[in-house]
Short mmCIF file of C-alpha atoms and ligand atoms in Angstrom, two decimals:
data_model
loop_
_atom_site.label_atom_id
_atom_site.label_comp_id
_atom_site.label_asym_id
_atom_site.label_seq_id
_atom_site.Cartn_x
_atom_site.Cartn_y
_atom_site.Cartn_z
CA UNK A 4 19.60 -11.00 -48.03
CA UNK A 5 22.74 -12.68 -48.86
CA UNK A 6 22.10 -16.09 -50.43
CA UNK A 7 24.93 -18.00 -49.62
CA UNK A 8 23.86 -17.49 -46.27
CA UNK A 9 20.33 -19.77 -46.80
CA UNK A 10 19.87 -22.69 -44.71
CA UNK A 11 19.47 -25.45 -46.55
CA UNK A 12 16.17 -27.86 -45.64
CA UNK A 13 17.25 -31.34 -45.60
CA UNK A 14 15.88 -34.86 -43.85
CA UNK A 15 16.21 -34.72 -39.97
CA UNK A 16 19.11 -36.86 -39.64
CA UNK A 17 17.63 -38.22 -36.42
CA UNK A 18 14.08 -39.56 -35.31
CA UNK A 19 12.71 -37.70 -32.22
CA UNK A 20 12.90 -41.12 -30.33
CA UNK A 21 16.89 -41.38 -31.19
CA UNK A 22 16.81 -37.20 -30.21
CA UNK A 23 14.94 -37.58 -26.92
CA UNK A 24 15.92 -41.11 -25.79
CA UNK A 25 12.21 -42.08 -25.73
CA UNK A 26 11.58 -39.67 -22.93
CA UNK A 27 8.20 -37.69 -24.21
CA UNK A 28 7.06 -35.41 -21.11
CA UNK A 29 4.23 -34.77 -22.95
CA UNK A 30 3.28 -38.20 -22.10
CA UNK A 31 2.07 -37.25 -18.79
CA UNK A 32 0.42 -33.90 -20.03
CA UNK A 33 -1.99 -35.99 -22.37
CA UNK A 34 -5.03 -35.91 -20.32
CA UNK A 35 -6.70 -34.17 -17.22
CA UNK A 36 -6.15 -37.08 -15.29
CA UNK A 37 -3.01 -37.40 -15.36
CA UNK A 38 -1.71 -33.87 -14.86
CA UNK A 39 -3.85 -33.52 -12.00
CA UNK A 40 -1.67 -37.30 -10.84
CA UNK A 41 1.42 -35.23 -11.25
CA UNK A 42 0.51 -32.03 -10.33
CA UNK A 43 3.49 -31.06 -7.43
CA UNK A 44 1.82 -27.98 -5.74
CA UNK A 45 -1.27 -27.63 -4.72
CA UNK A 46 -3.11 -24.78 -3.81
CA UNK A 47 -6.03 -24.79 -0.77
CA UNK A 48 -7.94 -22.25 1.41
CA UNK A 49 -5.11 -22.90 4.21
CA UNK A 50 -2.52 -21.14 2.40
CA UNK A 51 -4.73 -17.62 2.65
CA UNK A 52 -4.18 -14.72 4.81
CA UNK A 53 -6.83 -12.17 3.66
CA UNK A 54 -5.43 -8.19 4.29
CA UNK A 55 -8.51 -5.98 4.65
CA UNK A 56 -8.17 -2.31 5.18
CA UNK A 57 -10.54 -0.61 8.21
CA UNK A 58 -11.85 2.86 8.93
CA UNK A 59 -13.68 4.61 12.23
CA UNK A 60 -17.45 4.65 11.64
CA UNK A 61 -20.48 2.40 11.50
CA UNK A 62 -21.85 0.15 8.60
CA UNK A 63 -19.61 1.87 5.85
CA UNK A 64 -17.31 0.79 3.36
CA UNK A 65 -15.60 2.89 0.52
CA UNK A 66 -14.10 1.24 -2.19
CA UNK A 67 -10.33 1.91 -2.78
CA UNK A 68 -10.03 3.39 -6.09
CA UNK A 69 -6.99 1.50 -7.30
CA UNK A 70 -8.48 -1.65 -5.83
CA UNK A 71 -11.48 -2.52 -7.56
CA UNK A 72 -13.52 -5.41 -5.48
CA UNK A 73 -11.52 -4.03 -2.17
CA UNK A 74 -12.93 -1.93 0.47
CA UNK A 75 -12.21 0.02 3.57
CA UNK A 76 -14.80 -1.25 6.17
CA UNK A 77 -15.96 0.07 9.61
CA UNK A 78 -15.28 -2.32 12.51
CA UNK A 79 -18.57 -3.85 12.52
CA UNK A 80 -18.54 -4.50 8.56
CA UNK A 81 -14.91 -6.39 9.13
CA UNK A 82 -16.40 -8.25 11.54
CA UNK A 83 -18.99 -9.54 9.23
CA UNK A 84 -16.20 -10.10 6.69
CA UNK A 85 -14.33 -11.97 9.57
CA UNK A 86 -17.58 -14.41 9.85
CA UNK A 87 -17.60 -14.70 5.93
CA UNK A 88 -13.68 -15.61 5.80
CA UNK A 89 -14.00 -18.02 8.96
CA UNK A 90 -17.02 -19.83 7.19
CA UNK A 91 -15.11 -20.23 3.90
CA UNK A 92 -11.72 -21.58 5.90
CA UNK A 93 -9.48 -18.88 5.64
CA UNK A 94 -7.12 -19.02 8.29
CA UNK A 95 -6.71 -15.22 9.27
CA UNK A 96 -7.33 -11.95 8.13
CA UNK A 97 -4.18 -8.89 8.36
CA UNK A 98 -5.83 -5.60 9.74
CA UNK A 99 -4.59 -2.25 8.33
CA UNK A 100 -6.10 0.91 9.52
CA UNK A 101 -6.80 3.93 7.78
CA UNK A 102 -7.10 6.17 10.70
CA UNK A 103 -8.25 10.05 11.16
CA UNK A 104 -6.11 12.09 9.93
CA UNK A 105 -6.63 14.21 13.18
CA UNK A 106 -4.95 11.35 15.57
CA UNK A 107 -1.77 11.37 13.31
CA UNK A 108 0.89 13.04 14.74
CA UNK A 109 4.67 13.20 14.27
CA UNK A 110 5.92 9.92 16.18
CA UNK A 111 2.91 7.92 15.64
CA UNK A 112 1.39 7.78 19.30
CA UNK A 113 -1.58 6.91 17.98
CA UNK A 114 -0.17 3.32 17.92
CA UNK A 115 -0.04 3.57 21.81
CA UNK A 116 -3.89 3.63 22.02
CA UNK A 117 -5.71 0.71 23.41
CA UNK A 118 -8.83 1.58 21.78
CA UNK A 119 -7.12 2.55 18.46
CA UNK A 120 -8.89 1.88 15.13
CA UNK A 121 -6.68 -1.45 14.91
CA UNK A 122 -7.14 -2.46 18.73
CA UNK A 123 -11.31 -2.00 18.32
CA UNK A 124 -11.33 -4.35 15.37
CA UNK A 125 -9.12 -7.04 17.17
CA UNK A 126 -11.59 -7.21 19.65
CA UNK A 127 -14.33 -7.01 18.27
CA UNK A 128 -13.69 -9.73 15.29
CA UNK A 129 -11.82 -12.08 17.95
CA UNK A 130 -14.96 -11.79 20.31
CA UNK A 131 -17.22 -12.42 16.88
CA UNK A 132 -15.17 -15.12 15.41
CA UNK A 133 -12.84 -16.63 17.68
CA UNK A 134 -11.39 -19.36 15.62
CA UNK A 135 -10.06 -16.74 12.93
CA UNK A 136 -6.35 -15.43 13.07
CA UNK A 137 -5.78 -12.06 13.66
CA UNK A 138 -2.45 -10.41 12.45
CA UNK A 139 -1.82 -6.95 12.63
CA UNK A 140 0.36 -4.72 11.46
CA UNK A 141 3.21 -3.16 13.70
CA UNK A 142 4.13 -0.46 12.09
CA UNK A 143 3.89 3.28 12.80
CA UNK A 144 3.01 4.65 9.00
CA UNK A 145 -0.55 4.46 9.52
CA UNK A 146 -0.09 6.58 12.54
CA UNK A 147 2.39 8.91 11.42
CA UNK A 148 1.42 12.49 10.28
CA UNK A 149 4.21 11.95 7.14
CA UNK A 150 3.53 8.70 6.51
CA UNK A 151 6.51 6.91 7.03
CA UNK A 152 7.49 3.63 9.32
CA UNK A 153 9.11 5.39 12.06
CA UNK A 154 9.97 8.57 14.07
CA UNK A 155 10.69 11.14 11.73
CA UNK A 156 13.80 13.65 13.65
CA UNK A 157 15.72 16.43 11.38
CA UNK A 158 14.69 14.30 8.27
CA UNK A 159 16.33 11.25 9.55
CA UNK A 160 14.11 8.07 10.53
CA UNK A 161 15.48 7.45 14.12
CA UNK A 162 15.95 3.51 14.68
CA UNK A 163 16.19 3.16 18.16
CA UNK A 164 13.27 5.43 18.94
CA UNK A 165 11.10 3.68 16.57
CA UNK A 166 11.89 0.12 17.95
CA UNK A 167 10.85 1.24 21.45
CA UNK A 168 7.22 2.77 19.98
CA UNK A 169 6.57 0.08 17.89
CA UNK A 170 7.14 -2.77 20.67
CA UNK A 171 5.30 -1.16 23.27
CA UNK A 172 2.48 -0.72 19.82
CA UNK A 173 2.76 -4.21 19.70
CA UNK A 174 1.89 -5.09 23.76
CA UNK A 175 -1.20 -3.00 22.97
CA UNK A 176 -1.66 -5.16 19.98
CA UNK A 177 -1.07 -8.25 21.42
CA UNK A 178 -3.41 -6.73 24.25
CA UNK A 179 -6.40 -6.45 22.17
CA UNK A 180 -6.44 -10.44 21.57
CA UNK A 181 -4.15 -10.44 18.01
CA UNK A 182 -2.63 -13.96 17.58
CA UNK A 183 0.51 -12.49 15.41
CA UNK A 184 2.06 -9.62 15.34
CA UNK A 185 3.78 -8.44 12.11
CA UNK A 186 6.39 -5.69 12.36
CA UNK A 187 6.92 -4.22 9.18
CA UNK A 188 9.15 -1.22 9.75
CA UNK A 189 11.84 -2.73 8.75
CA UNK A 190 13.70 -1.16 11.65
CA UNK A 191 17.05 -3.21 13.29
CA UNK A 192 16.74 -4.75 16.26
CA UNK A 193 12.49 -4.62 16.22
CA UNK A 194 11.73 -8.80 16.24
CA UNK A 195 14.06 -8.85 19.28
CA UNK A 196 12.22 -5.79 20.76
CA UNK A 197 9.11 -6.73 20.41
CA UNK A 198 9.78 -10.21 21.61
CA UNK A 199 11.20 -9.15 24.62
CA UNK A 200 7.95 -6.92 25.02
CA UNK A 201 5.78 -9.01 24.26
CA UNK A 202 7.35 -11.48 27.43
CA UNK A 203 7.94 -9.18 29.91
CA UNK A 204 3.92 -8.69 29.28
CA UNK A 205 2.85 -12.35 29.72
CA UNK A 206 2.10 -12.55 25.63
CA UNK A 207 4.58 -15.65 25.54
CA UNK A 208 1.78 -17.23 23.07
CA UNK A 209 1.91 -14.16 20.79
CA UNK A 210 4.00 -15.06 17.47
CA UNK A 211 5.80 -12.41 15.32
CA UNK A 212 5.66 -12.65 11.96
CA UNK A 213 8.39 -10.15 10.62
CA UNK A 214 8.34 -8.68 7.27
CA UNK A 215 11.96 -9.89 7.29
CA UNK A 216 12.30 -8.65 3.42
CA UNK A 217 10.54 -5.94 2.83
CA UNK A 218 12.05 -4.31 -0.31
CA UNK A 219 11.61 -0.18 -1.41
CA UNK A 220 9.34 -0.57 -3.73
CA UNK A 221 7.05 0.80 -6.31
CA UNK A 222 4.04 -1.87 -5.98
CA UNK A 223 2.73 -0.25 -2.88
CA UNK A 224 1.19 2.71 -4.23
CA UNK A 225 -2.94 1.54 -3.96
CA UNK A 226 -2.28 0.65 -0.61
CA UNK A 227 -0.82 4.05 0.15
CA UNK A 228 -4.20 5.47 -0.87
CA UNK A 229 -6.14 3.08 0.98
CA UNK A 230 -4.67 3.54 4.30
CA UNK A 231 -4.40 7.20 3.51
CA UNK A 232 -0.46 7.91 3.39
CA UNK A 233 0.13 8.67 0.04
CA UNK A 234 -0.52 12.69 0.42
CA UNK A 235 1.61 12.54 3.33
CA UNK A 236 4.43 10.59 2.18
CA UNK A 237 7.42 12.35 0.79
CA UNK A 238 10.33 11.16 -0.43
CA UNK A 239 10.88 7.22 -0.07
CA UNK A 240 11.38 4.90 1.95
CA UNK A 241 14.98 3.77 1.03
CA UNK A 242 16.93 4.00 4.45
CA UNK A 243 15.25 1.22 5.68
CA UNK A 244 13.60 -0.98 3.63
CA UNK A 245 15.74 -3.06 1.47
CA UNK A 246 17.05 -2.42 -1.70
CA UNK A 247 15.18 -4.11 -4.36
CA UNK A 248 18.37 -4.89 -6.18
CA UNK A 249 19.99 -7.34 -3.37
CA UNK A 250 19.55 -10.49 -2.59
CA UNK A 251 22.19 -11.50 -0.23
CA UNK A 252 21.22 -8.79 2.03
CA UNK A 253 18.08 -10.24 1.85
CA UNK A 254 19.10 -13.53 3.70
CA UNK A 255 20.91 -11.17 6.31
CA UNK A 256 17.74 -9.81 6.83
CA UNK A 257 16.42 -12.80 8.08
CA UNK A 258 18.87 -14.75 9.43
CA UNK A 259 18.82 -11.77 11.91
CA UNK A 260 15.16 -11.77 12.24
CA UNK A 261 15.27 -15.70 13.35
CA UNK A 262 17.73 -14.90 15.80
CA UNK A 263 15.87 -12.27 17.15
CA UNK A 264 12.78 -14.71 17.76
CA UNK A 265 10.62 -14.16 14.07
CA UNK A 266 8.15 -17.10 14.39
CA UNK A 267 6.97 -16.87 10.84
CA UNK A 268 8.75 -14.69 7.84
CA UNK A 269 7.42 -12.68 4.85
CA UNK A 270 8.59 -11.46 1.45
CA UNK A 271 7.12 -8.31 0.11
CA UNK A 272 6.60 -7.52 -2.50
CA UNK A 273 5.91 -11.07 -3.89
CA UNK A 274 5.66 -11.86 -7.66
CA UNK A 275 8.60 -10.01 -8.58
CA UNK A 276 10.59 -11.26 -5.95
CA UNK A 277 9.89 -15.30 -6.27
CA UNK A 278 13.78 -15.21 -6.15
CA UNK A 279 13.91 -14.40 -2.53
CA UNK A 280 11.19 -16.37 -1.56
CA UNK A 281 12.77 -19.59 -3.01
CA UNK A 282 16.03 -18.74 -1.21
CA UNK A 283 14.68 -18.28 2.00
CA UNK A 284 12.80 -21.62 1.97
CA UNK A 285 16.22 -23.08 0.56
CA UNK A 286 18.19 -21.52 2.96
CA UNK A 287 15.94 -21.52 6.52
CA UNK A 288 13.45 -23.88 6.25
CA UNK A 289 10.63 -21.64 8.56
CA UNK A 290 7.28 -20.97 7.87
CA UNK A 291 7.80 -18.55 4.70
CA UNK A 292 5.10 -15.86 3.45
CA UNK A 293 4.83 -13.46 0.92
CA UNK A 294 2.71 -10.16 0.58
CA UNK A 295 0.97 -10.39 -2.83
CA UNK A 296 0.80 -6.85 -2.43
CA UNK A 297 -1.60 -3.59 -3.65
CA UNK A 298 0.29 -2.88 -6.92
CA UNK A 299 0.36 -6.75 -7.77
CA UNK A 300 -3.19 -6.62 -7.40
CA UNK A 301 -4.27 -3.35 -9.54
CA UNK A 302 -2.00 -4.72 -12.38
CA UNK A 303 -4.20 -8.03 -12.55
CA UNK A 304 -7.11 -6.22 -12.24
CA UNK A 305 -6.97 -3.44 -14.61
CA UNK A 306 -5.80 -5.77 -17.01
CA UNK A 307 -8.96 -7.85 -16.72
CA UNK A 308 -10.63 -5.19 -16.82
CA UNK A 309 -9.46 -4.22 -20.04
CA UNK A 310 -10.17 -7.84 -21.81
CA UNK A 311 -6.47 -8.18 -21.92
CA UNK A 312 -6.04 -11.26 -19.56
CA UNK A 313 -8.34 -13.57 -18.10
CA UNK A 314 -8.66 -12.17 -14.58
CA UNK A 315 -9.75 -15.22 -12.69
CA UNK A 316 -6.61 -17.35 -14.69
CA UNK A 317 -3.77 -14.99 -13.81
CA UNK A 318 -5.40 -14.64 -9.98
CA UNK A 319 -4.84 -18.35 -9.55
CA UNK A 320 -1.72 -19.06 -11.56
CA UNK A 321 -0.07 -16.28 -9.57
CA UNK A 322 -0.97 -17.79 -6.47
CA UNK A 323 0.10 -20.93 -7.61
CA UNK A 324 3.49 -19.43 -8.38
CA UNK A 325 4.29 -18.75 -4.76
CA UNK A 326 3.76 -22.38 -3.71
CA UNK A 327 6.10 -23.05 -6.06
CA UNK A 328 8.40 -20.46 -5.04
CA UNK A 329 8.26 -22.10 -1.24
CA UNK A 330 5.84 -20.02 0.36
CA UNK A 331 3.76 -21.70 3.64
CA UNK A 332 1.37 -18.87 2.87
CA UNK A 333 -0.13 -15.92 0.56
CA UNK A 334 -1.15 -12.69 2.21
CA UNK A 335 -3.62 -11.76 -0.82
CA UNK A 336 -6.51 -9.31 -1.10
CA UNK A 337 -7.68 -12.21 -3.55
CA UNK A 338 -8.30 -14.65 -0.52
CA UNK A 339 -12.29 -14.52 -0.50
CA UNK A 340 -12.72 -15.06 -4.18
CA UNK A 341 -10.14 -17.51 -4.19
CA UNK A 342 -11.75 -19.69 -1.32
CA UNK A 343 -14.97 -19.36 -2.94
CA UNK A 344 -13.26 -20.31 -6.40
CA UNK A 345 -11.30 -23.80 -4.64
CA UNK A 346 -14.57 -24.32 -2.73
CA UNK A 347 -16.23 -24.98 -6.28
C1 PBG B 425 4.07 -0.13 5.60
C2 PBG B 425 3.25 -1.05 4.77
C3 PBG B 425 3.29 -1.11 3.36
C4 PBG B 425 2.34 -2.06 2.97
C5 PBG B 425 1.77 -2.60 4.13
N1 PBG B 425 2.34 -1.95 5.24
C6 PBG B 425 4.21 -0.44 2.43
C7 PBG B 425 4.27 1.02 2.38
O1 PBG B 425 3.25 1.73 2.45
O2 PBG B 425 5.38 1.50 2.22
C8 PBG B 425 2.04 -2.40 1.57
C9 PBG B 425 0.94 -3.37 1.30
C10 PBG B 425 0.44 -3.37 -0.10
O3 PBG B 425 0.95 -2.65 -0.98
O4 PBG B 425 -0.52 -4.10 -0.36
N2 PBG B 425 4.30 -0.56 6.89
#
């Protein structure tokens, strides 16, 4: 090392007082009291939306193997999970169907069913436990026998074709008793579709939450196994959901959503993309969401499982995180544990 280049110690030339002006934050910081005075967001069982993942059958429930602690359940299992979530204060639960592989065809008419695997649970958990939110999923990839959002045609996913499916999807949703209904296709022109269905059916009182920015991503890979896509799936999904680089084209996204009729908007994924969410609050001022989604999930998870974080710690402080960020609302497959956890 070249000597000349030592720093020489000498005396601070001034006090921390003279340095800081006498501000100290730290001041504040000093005692449980008085953080918990100052504390500026505040986490609570209203801010939960609890995703749980259904299959056909009775009194089953297989756990997903990339999501310890979560579990595909048979219709009359969810509805007990329905009672449990109602009874701890979570507001409402997002349905997502694995369904037979047999019913999934090409264009997803599965969707069309009334008595679908999604339909059946509506009903059954809105007749069980009326005072719990449904939401369910609009999209066609659970139906779909190669696992993507839409109507697959010469390789292409056809927009138009798609919005028409997954509105007339959603009148069957809305149908079945679902309070939202949460297009995720990412599709252009589907809130305004779907809105218009939903009218011309009398479901004025049906609200659409659109997965406004839904961005191609790599976190959703345990879902794809629970719902049962991920052997189907090839290629991406890059045509039509966003580009994870953008942002801009992110507000696009839902500035055209709004204007199509979106009650209620989501960001997914949502750690990684507290950028967007804090835009979107900035820039709209609506009821804002985000997906904590599969992959953020696993990654807490099989780190705690490991010993390398505290599991419990990092579950809330990333919660905590997206009221910071803005968000109304967390769609997390956390939401029991973390009701039971703020119940004390
Ligand atoms: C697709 C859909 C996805 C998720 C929910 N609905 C993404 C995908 O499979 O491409 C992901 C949810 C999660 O990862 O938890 N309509």
């Amino acid at each position: 090392m070249d000597s000349k280049r030592r720093i020489a110690i000498s005396t601070p030339s001034r006090s921390v007082d003279e340095i800081t002006g006498s501000r100290r934050l730290r001041r504040m910081r000093k005692a449980d009291w008085s953080r918990r005075l100052v504390q500026e967001n505040h986490l609570t069982v209203n801010d939960l939306i609890w995703p749980i993942f259904l299959i056909d059958g009775e009194n089953r429930r297989e756990e997903v193997a990339a999501m310890p602690g979560v579990f595909r359940l048979t219709v009359d299992l969810a509805v007990k999970e329905a009672e449990r979530a109602a009874a701890l204060g979570i507001p409402a639960l997002a349905t997502f169907p694995n369904v037979n592989l047999a019913l999934r065809d090409l264009t997803g008419s599965e969707i069309l069913n009334p008595d679908n695997l999604i339909n059946r649970a509506t009903r059954a958990i809105k007749q069980a436990v009326p005072e719990i939110g449904v939401i369910t999923d609009g999209a066609l990839d659970p139906f779909t026998s190669h696992g993507h959002d839409g109507i697959l045609r010469d390789g292409i996913i056809v927009n138009d074709e798609t919005v028409e499916q997954v509105a007339a999807g959603a009148v069957q949703q809305a149908a079945a008793g679902a309070d939202i209904v949460a297009p995720s296709d990412m599709m252009d022109g589907r809130i305004g579709a779907v809105r218009d269905a939903l009218d011309a059916a009398g479901f004025q009182d049906v609200a659409i939450m659109s997965y406004a920015t839904k961005f191609a991503s790599a976190f959703y890979g345990p879902y794809r196994e629970a719902i049962g896509t991920q052997g189907l799936l090839k290629g991406d999904k890059k045509t039509y959901y966003l580009d994870h680089a953008n942002s801009d084209e992110a507000m696009r996204e839902i500035e055209q959503d709004l204007d199509e009729g979106a009650d209620m908007i989501m960001v997914k994924p949502g750690l990684p993309y507290l950028d967007i969410i804090r835009r979107a609050k900035d820039e709209f001022a609506v009821p804002t969401f985000a997906y904590q989604v599969s992959g953020e999930y696993a990654m807490i998870e099989a780190a705690a499982a490991n010993g390398w974080i505290d599991g419990e710690k990092a579950m809330m402080e990333s919660l905590m995180a997206f009221k910071r960020a803005g968000c109304d609302g967390i769609l997390t497959y956390f939401a029991p544990r973390v009701a039971e956890i703020l119940r004390g």
